[in-house]
mmCIF file of C-alpha atoms in Angstrom:
data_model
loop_
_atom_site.group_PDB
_atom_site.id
_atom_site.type_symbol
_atom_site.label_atom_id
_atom_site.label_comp_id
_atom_site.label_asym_id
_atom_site.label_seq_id
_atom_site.Cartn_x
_atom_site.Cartn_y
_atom_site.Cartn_z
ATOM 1 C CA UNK A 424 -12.634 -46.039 -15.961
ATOM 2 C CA UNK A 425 -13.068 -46.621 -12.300
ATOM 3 C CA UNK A 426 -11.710 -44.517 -10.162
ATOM 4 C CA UNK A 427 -10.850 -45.350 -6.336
ATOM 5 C CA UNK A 428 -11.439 -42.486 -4.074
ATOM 6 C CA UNK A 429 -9.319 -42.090 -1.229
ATOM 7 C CA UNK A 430 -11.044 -43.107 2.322
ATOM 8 C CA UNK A 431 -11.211 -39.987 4.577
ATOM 9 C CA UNK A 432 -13.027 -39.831 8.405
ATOM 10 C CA UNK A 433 -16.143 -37.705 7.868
ATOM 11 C CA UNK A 434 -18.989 -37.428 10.728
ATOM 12 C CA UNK A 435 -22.491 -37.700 10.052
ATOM 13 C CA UNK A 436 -24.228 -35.710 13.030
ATOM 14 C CA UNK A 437 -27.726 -36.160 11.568
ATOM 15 C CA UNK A 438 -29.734 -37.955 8.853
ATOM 16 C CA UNK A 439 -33.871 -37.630 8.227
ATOM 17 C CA UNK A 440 -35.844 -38.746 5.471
ATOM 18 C CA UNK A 441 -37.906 -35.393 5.278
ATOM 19 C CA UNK A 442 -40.303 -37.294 2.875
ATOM 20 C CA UNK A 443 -40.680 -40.376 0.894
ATOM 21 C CA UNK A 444 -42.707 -41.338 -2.130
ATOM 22 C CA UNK A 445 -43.326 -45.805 -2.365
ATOM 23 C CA UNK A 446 -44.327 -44.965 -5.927
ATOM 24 C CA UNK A 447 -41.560 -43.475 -7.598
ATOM 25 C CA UNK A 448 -39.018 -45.004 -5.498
ATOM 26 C CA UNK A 449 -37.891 -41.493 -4.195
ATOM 27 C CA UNK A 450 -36.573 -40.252 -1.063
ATOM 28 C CA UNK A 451 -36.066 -36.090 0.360
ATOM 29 C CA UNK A 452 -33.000 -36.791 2.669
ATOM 30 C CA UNK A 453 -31.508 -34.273 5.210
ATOM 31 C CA UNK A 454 -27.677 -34.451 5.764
ATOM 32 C CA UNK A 455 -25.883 -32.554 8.279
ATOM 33 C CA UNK A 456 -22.297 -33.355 7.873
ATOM 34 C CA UNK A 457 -18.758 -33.032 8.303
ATOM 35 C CA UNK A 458 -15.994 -30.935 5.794
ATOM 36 C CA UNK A 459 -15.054 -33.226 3.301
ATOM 37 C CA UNK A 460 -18.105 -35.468 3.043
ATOM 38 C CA UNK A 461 -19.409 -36.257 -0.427
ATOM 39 C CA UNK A 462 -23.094 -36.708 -0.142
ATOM 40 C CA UNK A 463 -23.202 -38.655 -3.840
ATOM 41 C CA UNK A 464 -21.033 -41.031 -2.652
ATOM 42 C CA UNK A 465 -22.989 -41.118 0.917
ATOM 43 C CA UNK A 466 -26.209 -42.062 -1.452
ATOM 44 C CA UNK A 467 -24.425 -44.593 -3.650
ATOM 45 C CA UNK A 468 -22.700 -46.360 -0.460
ATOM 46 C CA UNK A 469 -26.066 -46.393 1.214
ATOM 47 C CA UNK A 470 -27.723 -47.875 -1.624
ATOM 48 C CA UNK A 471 -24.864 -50.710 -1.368
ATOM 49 C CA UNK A 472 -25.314 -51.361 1.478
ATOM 50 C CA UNK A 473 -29.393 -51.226 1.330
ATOM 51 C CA UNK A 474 -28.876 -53.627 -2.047
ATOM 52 C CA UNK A 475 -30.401 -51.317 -4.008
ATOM 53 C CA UNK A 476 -29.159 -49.054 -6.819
ATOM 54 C CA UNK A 477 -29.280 -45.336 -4.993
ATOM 55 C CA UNK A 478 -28.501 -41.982 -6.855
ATOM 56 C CA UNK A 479 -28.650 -38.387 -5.946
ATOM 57 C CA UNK A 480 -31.073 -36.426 -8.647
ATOM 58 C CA UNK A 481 -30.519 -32.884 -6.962
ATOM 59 C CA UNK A 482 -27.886 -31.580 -4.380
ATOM 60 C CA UNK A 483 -28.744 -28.156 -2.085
ATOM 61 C CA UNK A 484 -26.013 -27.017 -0.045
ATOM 62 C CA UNK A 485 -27.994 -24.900 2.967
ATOM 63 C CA UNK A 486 -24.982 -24.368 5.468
ATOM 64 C CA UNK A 487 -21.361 -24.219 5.380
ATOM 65 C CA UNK A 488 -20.274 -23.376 8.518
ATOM 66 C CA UNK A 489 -21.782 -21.257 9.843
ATOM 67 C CA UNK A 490 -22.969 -19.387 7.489
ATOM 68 C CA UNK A 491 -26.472 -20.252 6.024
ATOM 69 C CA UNK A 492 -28.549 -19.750 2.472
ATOM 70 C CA UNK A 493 -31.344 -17.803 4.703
ATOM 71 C CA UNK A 494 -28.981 -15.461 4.846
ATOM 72 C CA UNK A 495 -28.061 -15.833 0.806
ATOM 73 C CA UNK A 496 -29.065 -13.011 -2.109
ATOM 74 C CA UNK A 497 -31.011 -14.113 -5.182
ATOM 75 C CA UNK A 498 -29.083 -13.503 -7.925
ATOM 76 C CA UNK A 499 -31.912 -11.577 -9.171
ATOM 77 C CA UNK A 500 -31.495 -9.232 -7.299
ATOM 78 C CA UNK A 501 -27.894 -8.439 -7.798
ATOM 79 C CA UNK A 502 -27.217 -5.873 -10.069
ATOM 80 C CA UNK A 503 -24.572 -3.286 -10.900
ATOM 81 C CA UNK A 504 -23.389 -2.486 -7.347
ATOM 82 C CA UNK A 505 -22.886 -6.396 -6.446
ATOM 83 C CA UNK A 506 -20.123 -5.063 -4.058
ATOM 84 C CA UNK A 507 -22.802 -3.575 -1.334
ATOM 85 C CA UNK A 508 -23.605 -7.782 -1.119
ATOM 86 C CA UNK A 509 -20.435 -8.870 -0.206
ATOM 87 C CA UNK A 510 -19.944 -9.995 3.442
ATOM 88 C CA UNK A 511 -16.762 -8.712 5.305
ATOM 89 C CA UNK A 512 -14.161 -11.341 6.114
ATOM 90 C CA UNK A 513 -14.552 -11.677 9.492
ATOM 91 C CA UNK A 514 -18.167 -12.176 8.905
ATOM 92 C CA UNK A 515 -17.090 -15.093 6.638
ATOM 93 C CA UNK A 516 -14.052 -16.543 8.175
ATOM 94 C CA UNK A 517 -14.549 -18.122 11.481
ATOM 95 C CA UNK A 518 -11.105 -17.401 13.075
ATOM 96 C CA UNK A 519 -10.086 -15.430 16.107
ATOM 97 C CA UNK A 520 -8.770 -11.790 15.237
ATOM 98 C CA UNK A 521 -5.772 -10.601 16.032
ATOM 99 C CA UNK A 522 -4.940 -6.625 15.981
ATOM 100 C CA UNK A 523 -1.441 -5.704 14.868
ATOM 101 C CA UNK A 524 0.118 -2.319 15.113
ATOM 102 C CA UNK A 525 1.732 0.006 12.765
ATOM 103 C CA UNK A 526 5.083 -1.693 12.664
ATOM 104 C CA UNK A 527 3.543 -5.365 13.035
ATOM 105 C CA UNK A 528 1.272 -4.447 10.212
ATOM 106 C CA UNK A 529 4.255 -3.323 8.070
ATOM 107 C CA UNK A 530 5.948 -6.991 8.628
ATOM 108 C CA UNK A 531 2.759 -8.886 7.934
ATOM 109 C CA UNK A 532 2.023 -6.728 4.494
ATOM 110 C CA UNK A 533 5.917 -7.934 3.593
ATOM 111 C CA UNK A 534 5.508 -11.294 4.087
ATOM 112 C CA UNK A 535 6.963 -11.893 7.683
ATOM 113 C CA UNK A 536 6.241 -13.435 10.969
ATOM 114 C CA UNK A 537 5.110 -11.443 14.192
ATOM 115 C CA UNK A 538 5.834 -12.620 17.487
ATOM 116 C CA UNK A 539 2.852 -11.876 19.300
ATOM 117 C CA UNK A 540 2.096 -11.990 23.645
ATOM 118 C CA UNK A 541 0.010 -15.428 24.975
ATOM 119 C CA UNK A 542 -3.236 -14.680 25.035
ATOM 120 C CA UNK A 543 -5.675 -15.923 27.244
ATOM 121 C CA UNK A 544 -8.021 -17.624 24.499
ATOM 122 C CA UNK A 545 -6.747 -20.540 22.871
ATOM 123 C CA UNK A 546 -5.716 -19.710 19.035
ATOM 124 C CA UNK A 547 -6.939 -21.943 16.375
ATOM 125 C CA UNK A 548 -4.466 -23.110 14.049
ATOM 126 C CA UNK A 549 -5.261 -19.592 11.768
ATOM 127 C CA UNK A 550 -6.555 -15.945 12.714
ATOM 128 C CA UNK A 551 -7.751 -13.259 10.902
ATOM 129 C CA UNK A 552 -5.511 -10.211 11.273
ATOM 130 C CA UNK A 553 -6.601 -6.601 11.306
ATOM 131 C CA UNK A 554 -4.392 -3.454 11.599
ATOM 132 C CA UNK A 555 -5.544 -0.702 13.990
ATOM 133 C CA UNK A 556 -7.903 0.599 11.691
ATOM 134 C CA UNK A 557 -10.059 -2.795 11.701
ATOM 135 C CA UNK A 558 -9.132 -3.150 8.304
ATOM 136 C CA UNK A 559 -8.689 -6.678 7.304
ATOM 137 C CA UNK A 560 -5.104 -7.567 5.909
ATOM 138 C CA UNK A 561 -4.364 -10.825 6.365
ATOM 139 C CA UNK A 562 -5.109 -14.557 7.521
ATOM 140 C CA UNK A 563 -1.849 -15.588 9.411
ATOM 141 C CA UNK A 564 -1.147 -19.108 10.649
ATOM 142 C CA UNK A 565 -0.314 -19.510 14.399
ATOM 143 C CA UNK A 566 2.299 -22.180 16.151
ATOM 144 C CA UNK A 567 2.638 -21.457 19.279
ATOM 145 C CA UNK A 568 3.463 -17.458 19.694
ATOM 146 C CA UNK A 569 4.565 -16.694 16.136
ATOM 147 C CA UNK A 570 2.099 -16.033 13.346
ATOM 148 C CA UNK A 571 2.721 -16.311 10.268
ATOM 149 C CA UNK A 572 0.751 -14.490 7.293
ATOM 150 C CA UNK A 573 -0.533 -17.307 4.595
ATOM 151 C CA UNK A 574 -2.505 -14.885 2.311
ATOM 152 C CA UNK A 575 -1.810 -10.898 2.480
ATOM 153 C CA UNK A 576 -4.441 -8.546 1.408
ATOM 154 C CA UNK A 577 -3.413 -5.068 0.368
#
């Protein structure tokens, strides 16, 4: 059954054959790309457009954001206290944080929107919101100076 995906804007900011074997007809590429790019589909349109069949044998994701697999665990080496490997939020999300008080933190645990003062750093479209005690509680979306919680964590 053929499918058609749906076209989508994705940036390639770089592209290097890292090594390349005549032989076996085999290529090592390095992609650095944008969200939303599927590198199979990179390989096969490349291959089109080459006139040459083109497939992708193995995938390694090494970044997402800005977070990178240097910085990964082996599972290995994970045992019974897995929790001591877990990043914090705001190590994970890249959002500007917002600290609420006592009774904004009350209205963002229910569900509801805070007003909150202009600040002088432009807010991206969502924030990570912590209460007083720096614990994370929520990731709120922002228009303009109301934010809105998305997903509450109690």
């Amino acid at each position: 059954k053929n499918i058609e995906l749906p076209r989508r804007k994705v940036y390639i900011y770089k592209a290097e054959i890292i090594d390349f074997n005549a032989q076996k007809n085999t290529a090592l590429v390095e992609f650095e790309v944008s969200s939303g790019t599927y590198i199979r589909s990179l390989i096969r349109d490349l291959g089109e457009r080459l006139n040459i069949y083109a497939l992708t044998s193995f995938l390694v994701r090494t970044r997402i954001g800005h977070l990178s697999v240097n910085e990964s665990i082996p599972f290995s080496k994970i045992d019974q206290n897995w929790q001591d490997f877990l990043l914090p939020p705001t190590k994970i999300l890249d959002f500007p944080i917002i600290k609420v008080g006592k009774e904004q933190e009350r209205k963002i645990l229910n569900g509801n929107s805070i007003f909150i003062t202009p600040l002088s750093q432009n807010l991206k479209e969502y924030v990570t919101i912590l209460n007083l005690d720096d614990k994370f509680i929520a990731i709120g979306k922002v228009r303009e100076n109301i934010v809105k919680p998305e997903k509450v964590f109690l």
